[in-house]
PDB file of N, CA and C in Angstrom:
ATOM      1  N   UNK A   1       0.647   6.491   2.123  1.00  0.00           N
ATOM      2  CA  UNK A   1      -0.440   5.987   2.925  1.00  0.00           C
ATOM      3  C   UNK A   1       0.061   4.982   3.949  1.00  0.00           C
ATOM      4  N   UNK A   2       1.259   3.856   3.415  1.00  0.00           N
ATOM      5  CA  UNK A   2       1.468   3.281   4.524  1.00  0.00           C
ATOM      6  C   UNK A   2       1.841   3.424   5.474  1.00  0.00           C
ATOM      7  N   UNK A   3       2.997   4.417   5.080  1.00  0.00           N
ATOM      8  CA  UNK A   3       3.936   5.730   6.499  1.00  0.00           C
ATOM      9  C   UNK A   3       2.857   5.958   7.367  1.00  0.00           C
ATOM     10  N   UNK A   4       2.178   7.067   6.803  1.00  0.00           N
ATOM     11  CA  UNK A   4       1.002   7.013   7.679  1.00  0.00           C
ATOM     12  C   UNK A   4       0.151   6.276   9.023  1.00  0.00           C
ATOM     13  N   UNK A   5       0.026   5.269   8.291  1.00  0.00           N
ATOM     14  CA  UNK A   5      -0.378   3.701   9.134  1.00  0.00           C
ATOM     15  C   UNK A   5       0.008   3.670  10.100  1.00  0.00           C
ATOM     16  N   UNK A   6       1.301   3.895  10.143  1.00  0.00           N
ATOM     17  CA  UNK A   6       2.471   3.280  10.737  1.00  0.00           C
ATOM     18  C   UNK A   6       3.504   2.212  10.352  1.00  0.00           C
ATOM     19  N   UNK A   7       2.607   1.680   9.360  1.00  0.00           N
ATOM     20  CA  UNK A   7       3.753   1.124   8.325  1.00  0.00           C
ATOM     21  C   UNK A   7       5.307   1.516   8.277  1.00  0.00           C
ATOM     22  N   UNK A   8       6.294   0.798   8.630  1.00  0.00           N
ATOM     23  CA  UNK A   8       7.495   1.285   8.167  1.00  0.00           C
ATOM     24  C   UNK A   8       8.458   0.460   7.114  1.00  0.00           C
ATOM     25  N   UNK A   9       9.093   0.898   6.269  1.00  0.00           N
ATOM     26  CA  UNK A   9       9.871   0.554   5.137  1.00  0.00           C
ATOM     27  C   UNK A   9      11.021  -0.032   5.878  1.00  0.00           C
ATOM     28  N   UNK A  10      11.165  -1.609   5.437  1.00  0.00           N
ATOM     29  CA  UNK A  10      12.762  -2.327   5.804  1.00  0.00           C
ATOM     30  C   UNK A  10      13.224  -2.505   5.542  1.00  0.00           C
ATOM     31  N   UNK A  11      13.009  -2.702   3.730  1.00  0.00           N
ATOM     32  CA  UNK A  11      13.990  -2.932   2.615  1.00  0.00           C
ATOM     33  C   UNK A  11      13.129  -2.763   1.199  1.00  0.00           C
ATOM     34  N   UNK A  12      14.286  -2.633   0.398  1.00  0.00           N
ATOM     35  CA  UNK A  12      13.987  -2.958  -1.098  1.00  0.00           C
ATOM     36  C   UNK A  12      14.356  -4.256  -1.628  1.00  0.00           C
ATOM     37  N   UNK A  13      14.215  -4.488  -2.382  1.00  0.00           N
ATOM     38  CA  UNK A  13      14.838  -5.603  -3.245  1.00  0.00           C
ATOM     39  C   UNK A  13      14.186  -5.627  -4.479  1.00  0.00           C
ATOM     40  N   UNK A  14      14.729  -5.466  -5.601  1.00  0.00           N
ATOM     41  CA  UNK A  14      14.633  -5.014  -7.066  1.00  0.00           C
ATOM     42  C   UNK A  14      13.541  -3.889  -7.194  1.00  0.00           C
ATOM     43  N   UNK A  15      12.506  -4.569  -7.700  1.00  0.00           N
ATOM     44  CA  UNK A  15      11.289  -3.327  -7.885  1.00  0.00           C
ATOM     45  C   UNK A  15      10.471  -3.150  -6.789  1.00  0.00           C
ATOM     46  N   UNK A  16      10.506  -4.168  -5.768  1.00  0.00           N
ATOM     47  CA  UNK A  16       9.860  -3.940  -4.551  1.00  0.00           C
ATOM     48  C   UNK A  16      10.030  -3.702  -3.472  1.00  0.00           C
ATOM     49  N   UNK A  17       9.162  -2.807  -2.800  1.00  0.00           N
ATOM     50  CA  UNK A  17       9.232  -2.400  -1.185  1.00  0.00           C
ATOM     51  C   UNK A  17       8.872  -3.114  -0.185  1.00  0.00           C
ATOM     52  N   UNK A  18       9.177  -3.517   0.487  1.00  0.00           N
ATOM     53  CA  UNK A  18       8.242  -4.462   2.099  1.00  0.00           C
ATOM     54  C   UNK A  18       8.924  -3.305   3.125  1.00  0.00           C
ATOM     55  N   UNK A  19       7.012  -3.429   3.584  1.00  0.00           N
ATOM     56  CA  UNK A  19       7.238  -2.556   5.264  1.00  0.00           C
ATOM     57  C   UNK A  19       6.645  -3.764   5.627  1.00  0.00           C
ATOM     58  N   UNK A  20       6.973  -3.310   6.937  1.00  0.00           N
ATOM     59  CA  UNK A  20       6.137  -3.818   8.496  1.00  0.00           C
ATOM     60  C   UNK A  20       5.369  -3.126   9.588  1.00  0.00           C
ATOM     61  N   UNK A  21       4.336  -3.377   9.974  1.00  0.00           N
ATOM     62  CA  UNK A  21       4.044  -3.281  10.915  1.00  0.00           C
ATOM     63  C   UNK A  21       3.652  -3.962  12.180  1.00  0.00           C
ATOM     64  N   UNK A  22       3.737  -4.351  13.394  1.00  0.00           N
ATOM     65  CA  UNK A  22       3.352  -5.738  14.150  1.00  0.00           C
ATOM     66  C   UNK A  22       3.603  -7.087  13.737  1.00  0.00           C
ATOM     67  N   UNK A  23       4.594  -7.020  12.999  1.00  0.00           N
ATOM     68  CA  UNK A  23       4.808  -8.149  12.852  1.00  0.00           C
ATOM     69  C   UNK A  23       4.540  -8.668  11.204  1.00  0.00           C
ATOM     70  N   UNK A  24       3.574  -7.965  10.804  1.00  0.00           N
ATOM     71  CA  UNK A  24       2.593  -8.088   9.418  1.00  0.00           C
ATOM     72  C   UNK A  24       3.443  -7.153   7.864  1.00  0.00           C
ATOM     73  N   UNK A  25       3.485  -8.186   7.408  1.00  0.00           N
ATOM     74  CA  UNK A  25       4.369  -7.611   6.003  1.00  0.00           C
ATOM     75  C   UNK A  25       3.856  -7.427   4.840  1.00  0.00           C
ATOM     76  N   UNK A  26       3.651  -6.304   4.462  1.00  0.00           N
ATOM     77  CA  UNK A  26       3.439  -6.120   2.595  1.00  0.00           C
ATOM     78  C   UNK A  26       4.562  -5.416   2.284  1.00  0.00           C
ATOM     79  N   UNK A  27       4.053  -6.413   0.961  1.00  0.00           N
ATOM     80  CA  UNK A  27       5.068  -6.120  -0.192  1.00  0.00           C
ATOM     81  C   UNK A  27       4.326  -5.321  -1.214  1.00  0.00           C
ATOM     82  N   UNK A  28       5.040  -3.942  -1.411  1.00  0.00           N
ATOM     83  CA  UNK A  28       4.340  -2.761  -2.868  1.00  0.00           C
ATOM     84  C   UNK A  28       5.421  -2.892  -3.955  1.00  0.00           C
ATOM     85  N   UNK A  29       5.033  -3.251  -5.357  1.00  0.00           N
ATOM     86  CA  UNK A  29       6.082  -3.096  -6.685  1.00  0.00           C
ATOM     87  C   UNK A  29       6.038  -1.446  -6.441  1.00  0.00           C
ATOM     88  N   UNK A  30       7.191  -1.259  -7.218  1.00  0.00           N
ATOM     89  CA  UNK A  30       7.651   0.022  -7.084  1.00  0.00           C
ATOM     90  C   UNK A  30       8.385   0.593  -8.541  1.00  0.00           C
ATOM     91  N   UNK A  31       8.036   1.331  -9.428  1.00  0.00           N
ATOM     92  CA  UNK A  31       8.701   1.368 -10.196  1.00  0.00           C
ATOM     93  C   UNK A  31       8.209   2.915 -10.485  1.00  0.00           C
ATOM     94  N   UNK A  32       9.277   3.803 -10.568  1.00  0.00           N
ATOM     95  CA  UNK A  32       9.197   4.850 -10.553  1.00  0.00           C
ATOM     96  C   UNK A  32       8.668   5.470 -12.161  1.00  0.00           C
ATOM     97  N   UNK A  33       7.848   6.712 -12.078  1.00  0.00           N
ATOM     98  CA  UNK A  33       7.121   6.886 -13.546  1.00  0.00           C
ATOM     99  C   UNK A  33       6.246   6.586 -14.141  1.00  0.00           C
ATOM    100  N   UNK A  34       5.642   5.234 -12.905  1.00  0.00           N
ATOM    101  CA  UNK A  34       4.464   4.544 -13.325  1.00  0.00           C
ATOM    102  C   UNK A  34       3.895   4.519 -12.531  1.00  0.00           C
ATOM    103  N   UNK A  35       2.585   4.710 -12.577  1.00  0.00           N
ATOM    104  CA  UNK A  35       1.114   4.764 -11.663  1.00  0.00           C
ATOM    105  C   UNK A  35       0.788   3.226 -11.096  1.00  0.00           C
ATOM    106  N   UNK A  36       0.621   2.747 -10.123  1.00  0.00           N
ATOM    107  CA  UNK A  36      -0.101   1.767  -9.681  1.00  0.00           C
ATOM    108  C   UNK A  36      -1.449   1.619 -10.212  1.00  0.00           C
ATOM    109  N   UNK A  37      -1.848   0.294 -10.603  1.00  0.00           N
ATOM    110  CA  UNK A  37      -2.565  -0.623 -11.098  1.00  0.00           C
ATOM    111  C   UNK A  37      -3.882  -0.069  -9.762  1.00  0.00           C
ATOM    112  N   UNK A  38      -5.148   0.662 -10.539  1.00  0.00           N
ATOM    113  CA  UNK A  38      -6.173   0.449  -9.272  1.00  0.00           C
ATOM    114  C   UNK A  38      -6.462  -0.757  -8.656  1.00  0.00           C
ATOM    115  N   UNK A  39      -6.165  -1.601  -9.296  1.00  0.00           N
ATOM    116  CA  UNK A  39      -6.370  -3.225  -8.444  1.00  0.00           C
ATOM    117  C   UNK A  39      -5.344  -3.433  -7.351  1.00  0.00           C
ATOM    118  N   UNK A  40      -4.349  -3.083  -7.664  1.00  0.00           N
ATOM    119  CA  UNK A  40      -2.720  -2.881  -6.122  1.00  0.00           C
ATOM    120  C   UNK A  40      -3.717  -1.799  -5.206  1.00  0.00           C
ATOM    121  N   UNK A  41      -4.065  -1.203  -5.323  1.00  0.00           N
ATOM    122  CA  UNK A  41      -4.028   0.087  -4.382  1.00  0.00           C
ATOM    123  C   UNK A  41      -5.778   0.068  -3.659  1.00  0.00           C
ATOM    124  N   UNK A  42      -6.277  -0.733  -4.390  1.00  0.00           N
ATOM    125  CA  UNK A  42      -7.518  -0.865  -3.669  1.00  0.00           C
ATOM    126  C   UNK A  42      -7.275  -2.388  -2.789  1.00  0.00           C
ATOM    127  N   UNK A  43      -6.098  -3.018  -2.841  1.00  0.00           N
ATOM    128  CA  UNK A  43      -5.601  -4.087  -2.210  1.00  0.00           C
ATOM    129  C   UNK A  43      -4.837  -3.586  -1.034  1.00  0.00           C
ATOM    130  N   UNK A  44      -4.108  -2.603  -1.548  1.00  0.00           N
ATOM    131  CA  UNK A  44      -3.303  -2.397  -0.430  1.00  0.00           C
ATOM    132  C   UNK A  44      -4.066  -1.280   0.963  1.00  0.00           C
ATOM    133  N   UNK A  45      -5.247  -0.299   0.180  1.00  0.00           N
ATOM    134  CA  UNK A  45      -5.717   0.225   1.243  1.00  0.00           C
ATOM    135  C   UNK A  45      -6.891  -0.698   2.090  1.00  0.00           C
ATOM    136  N   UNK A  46      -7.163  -2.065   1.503  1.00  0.00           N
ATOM    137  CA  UNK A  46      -7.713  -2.745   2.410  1.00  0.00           C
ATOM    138  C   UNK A  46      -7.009  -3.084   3.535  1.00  0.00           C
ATOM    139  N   UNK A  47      -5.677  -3.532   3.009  1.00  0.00           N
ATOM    140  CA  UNK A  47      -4.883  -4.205   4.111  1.00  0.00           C
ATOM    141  C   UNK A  47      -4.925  -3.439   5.246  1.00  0.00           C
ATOM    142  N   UNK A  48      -4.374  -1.936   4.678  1.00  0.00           N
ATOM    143  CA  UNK A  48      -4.245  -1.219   5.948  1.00  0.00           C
ATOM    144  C   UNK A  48      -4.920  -0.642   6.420  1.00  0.00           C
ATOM    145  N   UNK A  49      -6.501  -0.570   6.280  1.00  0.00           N
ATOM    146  CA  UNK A  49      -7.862  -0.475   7.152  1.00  0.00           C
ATOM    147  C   UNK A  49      -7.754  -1.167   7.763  1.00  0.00           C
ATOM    148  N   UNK A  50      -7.410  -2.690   7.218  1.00  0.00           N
ATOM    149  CA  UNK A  50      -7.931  -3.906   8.259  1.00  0.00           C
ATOM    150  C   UNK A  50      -6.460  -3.761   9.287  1.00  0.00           C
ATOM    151  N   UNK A  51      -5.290  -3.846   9.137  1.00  0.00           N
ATOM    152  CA  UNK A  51      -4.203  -4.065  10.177  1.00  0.00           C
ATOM    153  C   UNK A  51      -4.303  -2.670  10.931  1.00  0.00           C
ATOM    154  N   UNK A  52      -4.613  -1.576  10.935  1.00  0.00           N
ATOM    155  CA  UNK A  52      -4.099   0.123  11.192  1.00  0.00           C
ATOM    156  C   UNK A  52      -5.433   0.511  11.889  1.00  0.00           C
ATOM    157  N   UNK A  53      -6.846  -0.293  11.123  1.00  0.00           N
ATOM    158  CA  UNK A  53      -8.522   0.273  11.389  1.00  0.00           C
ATOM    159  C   UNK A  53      -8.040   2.011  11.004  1.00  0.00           C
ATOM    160  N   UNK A  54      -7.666   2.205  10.422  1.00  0.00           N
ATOM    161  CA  UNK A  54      -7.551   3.955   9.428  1.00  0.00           C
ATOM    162  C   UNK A  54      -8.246   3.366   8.337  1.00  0.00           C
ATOM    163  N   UNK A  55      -9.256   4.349   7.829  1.00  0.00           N
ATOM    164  CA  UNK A  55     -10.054   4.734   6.750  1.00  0.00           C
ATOM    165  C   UNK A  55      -9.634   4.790   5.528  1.00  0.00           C
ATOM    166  N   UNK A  56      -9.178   4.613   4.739  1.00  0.00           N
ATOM    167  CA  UNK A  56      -8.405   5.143   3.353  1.00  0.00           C
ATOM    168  C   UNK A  56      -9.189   4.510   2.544  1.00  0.00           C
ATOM    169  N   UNK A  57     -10.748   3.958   2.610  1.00  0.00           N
ATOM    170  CA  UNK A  57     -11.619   3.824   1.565  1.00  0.00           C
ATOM    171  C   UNK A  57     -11.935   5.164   0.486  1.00  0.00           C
ATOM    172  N   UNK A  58     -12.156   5.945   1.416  1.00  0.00           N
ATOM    173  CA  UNK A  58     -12.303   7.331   0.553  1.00  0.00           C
ATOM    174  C   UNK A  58     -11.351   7.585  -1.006  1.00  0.00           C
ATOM    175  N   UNK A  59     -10.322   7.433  -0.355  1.00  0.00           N
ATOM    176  CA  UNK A  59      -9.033   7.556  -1.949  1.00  0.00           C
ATOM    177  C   UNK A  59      -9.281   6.648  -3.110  1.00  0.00           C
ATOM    178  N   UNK A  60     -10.164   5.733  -3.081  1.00  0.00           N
ATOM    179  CA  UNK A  60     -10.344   4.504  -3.660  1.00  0.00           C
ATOM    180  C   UNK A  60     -11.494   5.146  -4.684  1.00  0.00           C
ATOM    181  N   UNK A  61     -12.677   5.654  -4.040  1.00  0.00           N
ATOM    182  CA  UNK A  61     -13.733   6.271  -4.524  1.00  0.00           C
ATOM    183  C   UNK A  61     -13.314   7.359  -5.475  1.00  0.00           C
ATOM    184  N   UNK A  62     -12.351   8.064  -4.988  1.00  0.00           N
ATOM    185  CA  UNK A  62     -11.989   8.929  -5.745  1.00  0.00           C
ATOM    186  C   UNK A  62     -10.695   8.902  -6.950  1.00  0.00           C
ATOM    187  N   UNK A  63     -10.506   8.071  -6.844  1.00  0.00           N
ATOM    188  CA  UNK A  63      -9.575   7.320  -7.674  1.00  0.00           C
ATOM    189  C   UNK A  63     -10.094   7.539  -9.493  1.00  0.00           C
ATOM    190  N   UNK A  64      -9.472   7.937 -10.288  1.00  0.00           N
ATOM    191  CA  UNK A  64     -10.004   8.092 -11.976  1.00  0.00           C
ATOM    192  C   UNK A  64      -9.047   6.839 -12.517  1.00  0.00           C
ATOM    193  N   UNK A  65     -10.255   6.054 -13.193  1.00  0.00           N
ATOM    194  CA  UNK A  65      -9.768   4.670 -13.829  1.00  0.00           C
ATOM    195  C   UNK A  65      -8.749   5.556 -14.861  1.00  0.00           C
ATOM    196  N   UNK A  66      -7.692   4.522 -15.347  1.00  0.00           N
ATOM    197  CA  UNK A  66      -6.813   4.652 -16.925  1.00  0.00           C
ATOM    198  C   UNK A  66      -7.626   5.179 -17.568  1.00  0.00           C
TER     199      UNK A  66
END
């Protein structure tokens, strides 16, 4: 989703990813085999509605709790 954005990936460092876009940085844990926490991912598709104005509320809705 962030690729998407336009988000781009600048580094790793241990379990986590930071992209950028404009200047604006998130950081996603990353750990392979494991599903993101719906609380990360309904965080992170806010961010990038609000920095990108792209939609990705929809995935959220459709999202199946643990």
């Amino acid at each position: 989703m962030l690729l998407k954005a336009g988000f781009k990936q600048v580094r790793s460092k241990g379990s986590h990813r930071i992209y950028i876009k404009d200047n604006k940085r998130i950081v996603i844990p990353f750990h392979p085999n494991k599903t993101l926490h719906p609380k990360i991912v309904k965080q992170v598709v806010s961010v990038i509605e609000f920095f990108s104005h792209t939609n990705f509320s929809y995935l959220v809705k459709t999202m199946q709790p643990f």
